[in-house]
Short mmCIF file of C-alpha atoms in Angstrom, two decimals:
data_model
loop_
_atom_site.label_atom_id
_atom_site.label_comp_id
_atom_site.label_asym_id
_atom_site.label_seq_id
_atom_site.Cartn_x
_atom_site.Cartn_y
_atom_site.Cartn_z
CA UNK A 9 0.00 0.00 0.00
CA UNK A 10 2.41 2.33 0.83
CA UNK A 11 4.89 1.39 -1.91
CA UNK A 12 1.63 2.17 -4.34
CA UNK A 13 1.22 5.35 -2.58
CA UNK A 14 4.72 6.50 -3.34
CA UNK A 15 4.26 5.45 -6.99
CA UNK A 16 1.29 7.46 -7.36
CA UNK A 17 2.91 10.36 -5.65
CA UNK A 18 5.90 9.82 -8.34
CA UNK A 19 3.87 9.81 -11.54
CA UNK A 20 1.17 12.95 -10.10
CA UNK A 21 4.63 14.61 -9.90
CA UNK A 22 6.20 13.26 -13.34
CA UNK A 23 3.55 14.58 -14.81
CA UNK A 24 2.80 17.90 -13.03
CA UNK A 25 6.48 18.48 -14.59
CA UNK A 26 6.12 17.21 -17.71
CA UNK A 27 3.41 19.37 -18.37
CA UNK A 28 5.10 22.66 -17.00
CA UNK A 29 8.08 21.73 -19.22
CA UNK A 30 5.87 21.22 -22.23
CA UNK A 31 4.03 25.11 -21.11
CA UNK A 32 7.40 26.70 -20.43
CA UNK A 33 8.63 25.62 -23.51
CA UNK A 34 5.87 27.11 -25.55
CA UNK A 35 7.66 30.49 -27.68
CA UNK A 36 6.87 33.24 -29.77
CA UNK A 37 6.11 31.41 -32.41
CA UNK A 38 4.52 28.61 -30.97
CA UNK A 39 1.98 30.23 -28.86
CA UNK A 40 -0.15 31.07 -31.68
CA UNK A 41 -0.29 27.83 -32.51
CA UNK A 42 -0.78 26.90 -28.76
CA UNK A 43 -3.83 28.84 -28.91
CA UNK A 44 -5.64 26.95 -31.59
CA UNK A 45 -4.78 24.31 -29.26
CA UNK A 46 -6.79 25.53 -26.74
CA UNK A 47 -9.67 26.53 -29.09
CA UNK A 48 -9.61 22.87 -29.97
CA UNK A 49 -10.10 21.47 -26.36
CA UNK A 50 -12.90 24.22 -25.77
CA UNK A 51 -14.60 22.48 -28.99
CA UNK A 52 -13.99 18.96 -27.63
CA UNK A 53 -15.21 19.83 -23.99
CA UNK A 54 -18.49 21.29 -25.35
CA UNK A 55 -18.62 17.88 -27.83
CA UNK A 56 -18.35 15.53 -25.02
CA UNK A 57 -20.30 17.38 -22.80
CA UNK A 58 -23.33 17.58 -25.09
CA UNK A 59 -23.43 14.15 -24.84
CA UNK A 60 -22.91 12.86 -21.32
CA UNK A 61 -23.74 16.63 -19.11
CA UNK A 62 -27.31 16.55 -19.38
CA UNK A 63 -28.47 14.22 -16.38
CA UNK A 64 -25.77 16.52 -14.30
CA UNK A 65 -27.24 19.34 -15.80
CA UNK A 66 -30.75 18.38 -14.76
CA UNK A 67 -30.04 17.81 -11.40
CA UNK A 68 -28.50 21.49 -10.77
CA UNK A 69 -31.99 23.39 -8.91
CA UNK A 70 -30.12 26.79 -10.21
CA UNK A 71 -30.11 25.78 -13.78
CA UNK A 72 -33.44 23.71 -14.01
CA UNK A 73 -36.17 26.32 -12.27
CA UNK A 74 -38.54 25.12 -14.81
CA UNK A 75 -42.03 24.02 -13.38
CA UNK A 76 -42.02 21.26 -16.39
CA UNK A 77 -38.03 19.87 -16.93
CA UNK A 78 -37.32 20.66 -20.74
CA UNK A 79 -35.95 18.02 -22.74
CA UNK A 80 -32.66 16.45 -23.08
CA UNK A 81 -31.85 18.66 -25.70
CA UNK A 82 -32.19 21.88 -23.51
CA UNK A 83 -29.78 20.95 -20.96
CA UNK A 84 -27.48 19.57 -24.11
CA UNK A 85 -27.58 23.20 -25.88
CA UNK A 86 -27.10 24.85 -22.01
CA UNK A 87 -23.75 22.62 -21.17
CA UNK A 88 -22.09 24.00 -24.71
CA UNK A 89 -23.44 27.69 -24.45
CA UNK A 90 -22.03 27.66 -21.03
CA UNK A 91 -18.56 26.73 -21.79
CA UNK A 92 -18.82 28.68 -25.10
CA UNK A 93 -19.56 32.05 -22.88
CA UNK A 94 -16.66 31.03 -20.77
CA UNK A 95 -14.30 30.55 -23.54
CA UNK A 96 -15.82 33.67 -25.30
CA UNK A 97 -15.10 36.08 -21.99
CA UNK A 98 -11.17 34.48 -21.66
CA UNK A 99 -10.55 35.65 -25.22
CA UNK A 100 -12.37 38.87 -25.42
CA UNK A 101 -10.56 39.91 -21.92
CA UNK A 102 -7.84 39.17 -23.51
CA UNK A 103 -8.31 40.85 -26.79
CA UNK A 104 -9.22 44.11 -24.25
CA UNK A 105 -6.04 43.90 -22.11
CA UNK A 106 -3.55 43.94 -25.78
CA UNK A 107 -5.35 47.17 -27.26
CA UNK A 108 -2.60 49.55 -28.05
CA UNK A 109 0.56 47.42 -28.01
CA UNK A 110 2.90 48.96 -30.52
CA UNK A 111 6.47 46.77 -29.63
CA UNK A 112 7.55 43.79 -27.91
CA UNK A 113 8.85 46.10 -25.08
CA UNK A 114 5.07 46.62 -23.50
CA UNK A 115 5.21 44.52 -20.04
CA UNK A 116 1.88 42.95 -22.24
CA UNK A 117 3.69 41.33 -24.73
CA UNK A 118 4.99 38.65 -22.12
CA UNK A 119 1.08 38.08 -21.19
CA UNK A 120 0.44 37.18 -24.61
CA UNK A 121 3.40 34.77 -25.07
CA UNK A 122 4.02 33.56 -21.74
CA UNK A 123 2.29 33.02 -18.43
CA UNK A 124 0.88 30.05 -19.71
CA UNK A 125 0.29 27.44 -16.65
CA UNK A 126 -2.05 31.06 -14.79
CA UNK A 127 -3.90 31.27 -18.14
CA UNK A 128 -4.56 27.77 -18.65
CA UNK A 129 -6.03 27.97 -15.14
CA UNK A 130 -7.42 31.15 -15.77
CA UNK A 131 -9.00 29.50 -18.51
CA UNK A 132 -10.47 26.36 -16.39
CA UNK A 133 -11.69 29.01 -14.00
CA UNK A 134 -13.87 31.16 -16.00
CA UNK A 135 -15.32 28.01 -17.76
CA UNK A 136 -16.09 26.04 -14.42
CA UNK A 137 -17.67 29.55 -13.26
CA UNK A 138 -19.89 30.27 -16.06
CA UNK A 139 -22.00 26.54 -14.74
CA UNK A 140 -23.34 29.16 -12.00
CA UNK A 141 -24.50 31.92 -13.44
CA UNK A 142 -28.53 32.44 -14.26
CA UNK A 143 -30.36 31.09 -17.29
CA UNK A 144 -31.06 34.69 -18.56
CA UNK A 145 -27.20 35.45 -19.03
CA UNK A 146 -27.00 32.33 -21.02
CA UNK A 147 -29.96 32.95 -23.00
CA UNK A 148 -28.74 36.04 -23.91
CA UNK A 149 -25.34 35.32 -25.02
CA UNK A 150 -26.98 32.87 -27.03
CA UNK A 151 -28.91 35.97 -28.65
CA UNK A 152 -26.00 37.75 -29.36
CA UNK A 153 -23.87 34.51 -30.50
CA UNK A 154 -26.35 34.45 -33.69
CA UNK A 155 -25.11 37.75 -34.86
CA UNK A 156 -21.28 37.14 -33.39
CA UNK A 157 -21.45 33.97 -35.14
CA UNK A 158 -22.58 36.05 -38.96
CA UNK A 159 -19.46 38.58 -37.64
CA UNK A 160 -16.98 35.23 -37.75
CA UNK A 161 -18.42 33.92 -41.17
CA UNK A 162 -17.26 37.57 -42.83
CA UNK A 163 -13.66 36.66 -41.07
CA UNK A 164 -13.89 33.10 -42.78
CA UNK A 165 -14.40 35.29 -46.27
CA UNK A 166 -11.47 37.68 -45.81
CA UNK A 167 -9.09 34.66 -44.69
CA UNK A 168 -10.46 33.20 -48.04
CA UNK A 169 -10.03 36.27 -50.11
CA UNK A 170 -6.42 36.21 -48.62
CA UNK A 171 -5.96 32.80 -49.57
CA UNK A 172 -7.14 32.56 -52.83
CA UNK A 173 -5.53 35.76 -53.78
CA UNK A 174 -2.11 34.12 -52.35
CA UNK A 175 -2.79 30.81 -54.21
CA UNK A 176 -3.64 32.77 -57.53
CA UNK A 177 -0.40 35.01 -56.81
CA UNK A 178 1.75 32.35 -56.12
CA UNK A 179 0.68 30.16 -59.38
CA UNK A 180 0.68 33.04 -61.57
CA UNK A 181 4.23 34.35 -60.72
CA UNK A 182 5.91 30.89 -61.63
CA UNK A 183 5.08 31.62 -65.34
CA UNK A 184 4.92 28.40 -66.73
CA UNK A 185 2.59 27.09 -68.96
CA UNK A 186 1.67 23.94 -66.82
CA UNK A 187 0.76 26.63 -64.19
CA UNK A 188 -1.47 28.66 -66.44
CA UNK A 189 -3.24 25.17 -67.16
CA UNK A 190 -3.89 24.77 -63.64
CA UNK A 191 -5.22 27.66 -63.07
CA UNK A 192 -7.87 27.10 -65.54
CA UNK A 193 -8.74 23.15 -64.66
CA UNK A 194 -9.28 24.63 -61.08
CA UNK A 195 -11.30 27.12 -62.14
CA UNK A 196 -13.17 25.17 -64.21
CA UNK A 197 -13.70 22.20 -61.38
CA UNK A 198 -15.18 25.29 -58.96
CA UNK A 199 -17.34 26.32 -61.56
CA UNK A 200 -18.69 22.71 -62.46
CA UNK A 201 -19.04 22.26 -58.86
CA UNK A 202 -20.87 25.24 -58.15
CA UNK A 203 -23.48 25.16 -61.50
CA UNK A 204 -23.92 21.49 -60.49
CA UNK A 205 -24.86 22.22 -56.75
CA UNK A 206 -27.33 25.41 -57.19
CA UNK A 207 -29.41 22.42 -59.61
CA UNK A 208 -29.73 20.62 -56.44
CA UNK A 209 -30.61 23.37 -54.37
CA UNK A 210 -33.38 24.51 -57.00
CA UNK A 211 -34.46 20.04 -57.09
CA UNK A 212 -34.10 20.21 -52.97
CA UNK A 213 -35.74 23.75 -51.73
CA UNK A 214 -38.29 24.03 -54.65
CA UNK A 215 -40.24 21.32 -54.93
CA UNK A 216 -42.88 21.39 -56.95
CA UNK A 217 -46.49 22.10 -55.61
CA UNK A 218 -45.19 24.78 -53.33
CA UNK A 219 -44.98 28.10 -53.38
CA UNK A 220 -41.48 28.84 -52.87
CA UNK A 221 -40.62 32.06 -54.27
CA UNK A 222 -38.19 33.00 -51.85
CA UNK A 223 -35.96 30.21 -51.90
CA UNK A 224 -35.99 30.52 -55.68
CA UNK A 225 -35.03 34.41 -55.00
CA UNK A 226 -32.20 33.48 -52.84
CA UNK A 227 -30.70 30.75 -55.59
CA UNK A 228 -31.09 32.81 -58.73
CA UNK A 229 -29.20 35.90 -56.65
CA UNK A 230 -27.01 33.85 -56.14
CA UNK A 231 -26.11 32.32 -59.54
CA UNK A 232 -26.20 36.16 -60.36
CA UNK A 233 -23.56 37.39 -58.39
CA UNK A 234 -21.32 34.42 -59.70
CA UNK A 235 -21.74 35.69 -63.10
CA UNK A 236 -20.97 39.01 -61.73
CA UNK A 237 -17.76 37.77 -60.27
CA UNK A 238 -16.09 36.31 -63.25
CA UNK A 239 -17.57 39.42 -65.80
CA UNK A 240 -15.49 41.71 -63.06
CA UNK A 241 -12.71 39.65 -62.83
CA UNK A 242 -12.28 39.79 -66.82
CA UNK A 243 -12.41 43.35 -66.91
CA UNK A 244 -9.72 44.80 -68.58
CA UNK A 245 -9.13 47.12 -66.28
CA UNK A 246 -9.35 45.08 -63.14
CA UNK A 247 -6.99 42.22 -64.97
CA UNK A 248 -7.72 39.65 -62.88
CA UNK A 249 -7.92 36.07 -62.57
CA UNK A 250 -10.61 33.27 -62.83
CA UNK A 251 -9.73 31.28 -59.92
CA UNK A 252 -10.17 33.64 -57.02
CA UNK A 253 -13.89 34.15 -58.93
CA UNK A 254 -14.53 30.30 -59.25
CA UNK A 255 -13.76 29.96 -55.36
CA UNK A 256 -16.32 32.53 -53.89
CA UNK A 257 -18.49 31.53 -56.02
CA UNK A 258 -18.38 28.10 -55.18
CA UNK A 259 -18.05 29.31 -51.21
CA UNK A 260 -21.19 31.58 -52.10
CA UNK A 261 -23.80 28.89 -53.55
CA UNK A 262 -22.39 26.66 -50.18
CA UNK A 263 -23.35 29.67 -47.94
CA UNK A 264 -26.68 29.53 -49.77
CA UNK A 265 -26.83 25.82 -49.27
CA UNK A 266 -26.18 26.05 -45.45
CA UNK A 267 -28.82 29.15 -44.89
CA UNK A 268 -31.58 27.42 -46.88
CA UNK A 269 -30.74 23.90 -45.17
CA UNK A 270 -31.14 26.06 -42.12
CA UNK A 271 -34.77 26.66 -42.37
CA UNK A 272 -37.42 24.75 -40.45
CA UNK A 273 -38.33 21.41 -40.62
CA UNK A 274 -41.47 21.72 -40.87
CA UNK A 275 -40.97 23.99 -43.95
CA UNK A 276 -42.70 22.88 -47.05
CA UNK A 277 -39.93 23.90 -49.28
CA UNK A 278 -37.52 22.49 -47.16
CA UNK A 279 -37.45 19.01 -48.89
CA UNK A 280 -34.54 17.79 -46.49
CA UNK A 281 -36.67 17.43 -43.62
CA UNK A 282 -36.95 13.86 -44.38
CA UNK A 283 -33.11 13.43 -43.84
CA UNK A 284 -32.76 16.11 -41.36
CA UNK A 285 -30.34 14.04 -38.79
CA UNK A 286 -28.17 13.13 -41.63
CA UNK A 287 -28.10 16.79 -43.04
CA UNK A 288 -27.45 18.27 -39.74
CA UNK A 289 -24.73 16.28 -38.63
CA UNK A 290 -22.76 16.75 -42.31
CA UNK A 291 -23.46 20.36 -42.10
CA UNK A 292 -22.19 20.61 -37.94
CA UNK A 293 -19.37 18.41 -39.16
CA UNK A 294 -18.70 20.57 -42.20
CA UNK A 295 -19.00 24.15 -39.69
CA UNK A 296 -16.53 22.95 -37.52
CA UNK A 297 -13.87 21.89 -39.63
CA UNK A 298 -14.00 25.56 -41.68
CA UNK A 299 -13.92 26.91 -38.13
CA UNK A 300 -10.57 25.00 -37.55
CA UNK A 301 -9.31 25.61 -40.40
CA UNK A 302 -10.17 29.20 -40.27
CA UNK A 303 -8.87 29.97 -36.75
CA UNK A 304 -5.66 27.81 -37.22
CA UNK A 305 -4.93 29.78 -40.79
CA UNK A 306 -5.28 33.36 -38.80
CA UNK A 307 -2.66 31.94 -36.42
CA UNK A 308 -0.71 31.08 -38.91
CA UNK A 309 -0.87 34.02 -40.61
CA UNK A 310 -0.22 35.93 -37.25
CA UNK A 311 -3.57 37.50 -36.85
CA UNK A 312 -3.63 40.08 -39.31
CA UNK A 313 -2.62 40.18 -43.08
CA UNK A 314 -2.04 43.57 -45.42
CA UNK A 315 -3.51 41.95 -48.40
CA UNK A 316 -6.64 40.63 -47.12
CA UNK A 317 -9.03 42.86 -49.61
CA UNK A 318 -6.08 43.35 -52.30
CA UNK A 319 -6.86 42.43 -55.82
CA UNK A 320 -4.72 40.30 -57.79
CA UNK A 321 -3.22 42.48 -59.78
CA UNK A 322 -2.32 45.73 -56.72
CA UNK A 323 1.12 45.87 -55.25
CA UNK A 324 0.35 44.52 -52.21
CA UNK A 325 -0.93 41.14 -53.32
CA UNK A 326 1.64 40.85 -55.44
CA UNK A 327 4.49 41.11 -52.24
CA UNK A 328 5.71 37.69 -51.38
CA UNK A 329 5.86 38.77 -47.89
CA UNK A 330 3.97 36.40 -46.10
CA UNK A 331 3.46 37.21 -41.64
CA UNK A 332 4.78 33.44 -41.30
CA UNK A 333 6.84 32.00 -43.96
CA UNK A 334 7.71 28.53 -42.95
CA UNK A 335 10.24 28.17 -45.79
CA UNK A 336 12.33 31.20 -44.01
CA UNK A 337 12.28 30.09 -40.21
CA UNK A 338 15.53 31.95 -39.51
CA UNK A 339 14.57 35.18 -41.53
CA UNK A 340 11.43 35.13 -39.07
CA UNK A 341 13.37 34.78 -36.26
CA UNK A 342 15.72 37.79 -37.25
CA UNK A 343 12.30 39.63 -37.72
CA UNK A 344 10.79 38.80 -33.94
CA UNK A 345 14.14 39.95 -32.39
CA UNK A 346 13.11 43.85 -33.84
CA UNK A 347 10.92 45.58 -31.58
CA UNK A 348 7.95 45.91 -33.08
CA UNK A 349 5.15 43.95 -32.92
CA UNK A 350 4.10 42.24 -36.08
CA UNK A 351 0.30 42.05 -36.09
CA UNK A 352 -2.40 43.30 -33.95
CA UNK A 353 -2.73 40.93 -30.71
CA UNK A 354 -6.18 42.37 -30.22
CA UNK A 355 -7.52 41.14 -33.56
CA UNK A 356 -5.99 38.20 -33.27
CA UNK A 357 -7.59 37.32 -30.12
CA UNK A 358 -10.96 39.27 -31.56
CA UNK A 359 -11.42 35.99 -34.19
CA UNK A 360 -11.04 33.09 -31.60
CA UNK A 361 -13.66 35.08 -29.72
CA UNK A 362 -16.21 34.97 -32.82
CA UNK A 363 -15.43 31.62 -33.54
CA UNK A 364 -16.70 30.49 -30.07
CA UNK A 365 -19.60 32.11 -30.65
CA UNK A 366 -20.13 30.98 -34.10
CA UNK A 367 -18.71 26.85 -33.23
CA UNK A 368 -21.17 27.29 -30.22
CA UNK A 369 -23.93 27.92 -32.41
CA UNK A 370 -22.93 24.69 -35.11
CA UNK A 371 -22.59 22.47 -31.42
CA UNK A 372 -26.60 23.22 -30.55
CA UNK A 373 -27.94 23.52 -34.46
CA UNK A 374 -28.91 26.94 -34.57
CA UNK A 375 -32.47 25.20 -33.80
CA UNK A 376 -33.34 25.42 -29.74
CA UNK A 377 -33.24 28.12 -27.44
CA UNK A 378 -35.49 28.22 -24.25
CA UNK A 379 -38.49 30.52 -23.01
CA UNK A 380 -40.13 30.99 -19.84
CA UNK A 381 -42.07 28.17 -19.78
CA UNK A 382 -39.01 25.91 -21.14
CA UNK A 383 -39.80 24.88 -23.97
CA UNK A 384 -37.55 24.09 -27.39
CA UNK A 385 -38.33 27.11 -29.66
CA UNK A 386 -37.38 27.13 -33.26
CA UNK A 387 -34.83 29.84 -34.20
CA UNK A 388 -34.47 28.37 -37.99
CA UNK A 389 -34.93 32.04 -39.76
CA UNK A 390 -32.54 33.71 -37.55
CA UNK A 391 -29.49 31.19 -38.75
CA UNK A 392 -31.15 31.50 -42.61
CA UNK A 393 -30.92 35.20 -42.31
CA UNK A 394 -27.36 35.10 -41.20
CA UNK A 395 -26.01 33.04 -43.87
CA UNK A 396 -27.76 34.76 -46.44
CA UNK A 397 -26.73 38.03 -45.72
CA UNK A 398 -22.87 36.78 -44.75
CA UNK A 399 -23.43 35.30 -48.61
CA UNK A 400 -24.49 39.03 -49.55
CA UNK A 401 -21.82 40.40 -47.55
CA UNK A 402 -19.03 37.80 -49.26
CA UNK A 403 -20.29 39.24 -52.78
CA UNK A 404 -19.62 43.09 -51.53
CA UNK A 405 -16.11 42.48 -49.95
CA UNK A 406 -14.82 40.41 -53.08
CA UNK A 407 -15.85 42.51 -55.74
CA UNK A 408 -14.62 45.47 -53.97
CA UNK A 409 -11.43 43.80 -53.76
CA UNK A 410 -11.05 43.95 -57.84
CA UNK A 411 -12.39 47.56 -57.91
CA UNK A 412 -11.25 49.62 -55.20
CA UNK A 413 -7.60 49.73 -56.38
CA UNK A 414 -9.67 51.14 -60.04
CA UNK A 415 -11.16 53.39 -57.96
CA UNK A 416 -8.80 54.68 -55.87
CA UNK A 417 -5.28 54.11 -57.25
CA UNK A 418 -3.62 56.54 -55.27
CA UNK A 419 -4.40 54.37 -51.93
CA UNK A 420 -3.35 51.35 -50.53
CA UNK A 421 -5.75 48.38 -49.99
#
């Protein structure tokens, strides 16, 4: 017994070091990515708890007040929103506390890249806290999540601006033929893909028999603005490229997929209704892997990026200057010894903040919220809304990325 004792006692404190050794020797460089690491286990606490918290849940008298218990699915949606408003208030104190830093000499700067065993705890903290405060709080960070969450999606469409624009750069300057071909097979797949899908969103969310004008509205826009896209891209005067228009327009009839898939079940022009679990879990499964993707990309890209709304053809999408070049680790290093900072700590923190909000929402369906009396109300237009106007608002910010440097040549974009 006792000999078991000491071994316990042995490997409690193997560990307890192992793990400050693996916090002390996060860096500069690797606390962004350490970060997205802690985004991640917010997403997989909320996952597991969704499925196991509820009969916990239940049992708390200062979360279940109800004079009829709501369903499983209540306590399911309050377990996530709960850790989501913790993990939204670590970040956005965070993103408050780094306004103004201008150079690595602010006493700040070693609170965003250090101190990481009192933030992880910090972090545990404010989560474990947030299973105490009152239903109304929660209800109405859920409220404003909707609209945080249609904030986050615009942030997915600049990283994706950014990227395609780099992608299209980076192709382009090679100046080979083989390039050029790729280019246009690329193109070509996005547009085949994206023709292909809006037939069946037009066989899917107007059937026949119904009145379904606005669906119809929303699809044909659509298909408008990608024609739109591609006519300003082949301006002459923008001189632009195809495959930066193929992508949002692809990413703009999905956006129109996920807002009409959004709507009620019980909508007669919703003709998924009758595979609703299946559709729900793809399109959760779908959310949260652009939210990765997204989050981890801004990291990488340290937060910030000066050619986020460039065109393809204005100086600054044409610098090969990227914020984290992997293929010039020591040139990086050189530049993190000067002392100014190199993007905006407050901004970066700003998008992991939105992206709770927004992975919070794909964890509970957009679907259930609560009222006084506790029952499941359906919330389906709200989501629709916001993914058809984030689909408007994609439109807007690309094609003012090919014309404001027309417009304005004398400026910067």
């Amino acid at each position: 017994m006792w000999a078991a004792s000491c071994l316990a006692s042995c490997c409690a404190a193997c560990a307890c070091e192992a793990c400050r050794s693996a916090v002390g020797s996060i860096g500069r460089r690797s606390a962004r990515i350490a970060y997205c690491g802690l985004f991640a286990l917010s997403l997989i606490f909320s996952w597991i708890l969704r499925e196991v918290a509820a009969p916990l849940m239940e049992s708390l008298p200062w979360i279940n007040r109800f004079h009829k218990t709501p369903d499983k699915e209540w306590f399911q949606t309050d377990a996530v929103l709960r850790v989501s408003l913790g993990n939204f208030l670590f970040f956005t104190i965070l993103a408050v506390l780094m306004v103004g830093i201008k150079n690595q000499k602010d006493p700040r700067d070693r609170l965003h890249h250090g101190g990481w065993m009192a933030k992880i705890f910090c972090w545990c903290v404010v989560i474990f806290l947030m299973f105490f405060v009152p239903n109304g709080v929660v209800s109405f960070y859920e409220s404003i999540s909707k609209f945080g969450s249609g904030l986050f999606l615009l942030v997915q469409v600049v990283l994706l601006l950014d990227f395609v624009h780099g992608w299209n750069d980076n192709w382009v300057s090679k100046d080979e033929h083989f390039w050029y071909m790729a280019l246009l097979v690329v193109s070509l797949v996005c547009y085949i893909a994206t023709f292909t899908f809006s037939g069946f969103l037009f066989h899917w969310f107007t059937p026949s028999g119904h009145d379904c004008g606005l669906n119809t509205f929303f699809i044909v826009l659509t298909l408008i603005l990608v024609f739109v896209f591609a006519m300003v891209a082949l301006h002459p005067k923008v001189n632009g490229s195809l495959l930066p228009a193929s992508v949002i327009s692809f990413y703009c009839i999905y956006i129109c997929y996920s807002a009409l898939a959004s709507e009620p079940r019980d909508y007669a022009c919703n003709n998924l209704h009758k595979h609703s679990k299946a559709i729900s879990t793809g399109s959760m499964t779908i959310g949260l892997l652009t939210t990765v993707l997204s989050v981890v990309y801004s990291a990488i890209r340290a937060g910030s990026s000066t050619t986020l709304l460039s065109s393809p053809g204005s100086p600054r999408a044409s610098t090969d200057k990227p914020l984290l070049p992997f293929n010039k680790i020591e040139e990086q290093d050189k530049k993190e010894e000067s002392a100014a900072v190199s993007y905006s700590y407050s901004f970066f923190y700003l998008i992991f903040s939105l992206a709770t909000m927004y992975s919070a929402m794909l964890l509970t369906g957009w679907s259930s919220s609560v009222s006084e009396s506790g029952k499941l109300v359906d919330v389906g237009w709200p989501s629709v809304w916001v993914r058809i106007v984030t689909g408007w608002a994609t439109a807007a910010l690309f094609i003012w990325s090919l014309i404001a440097p027309i417009l304005f040549p004398d400026r910067e974009f």
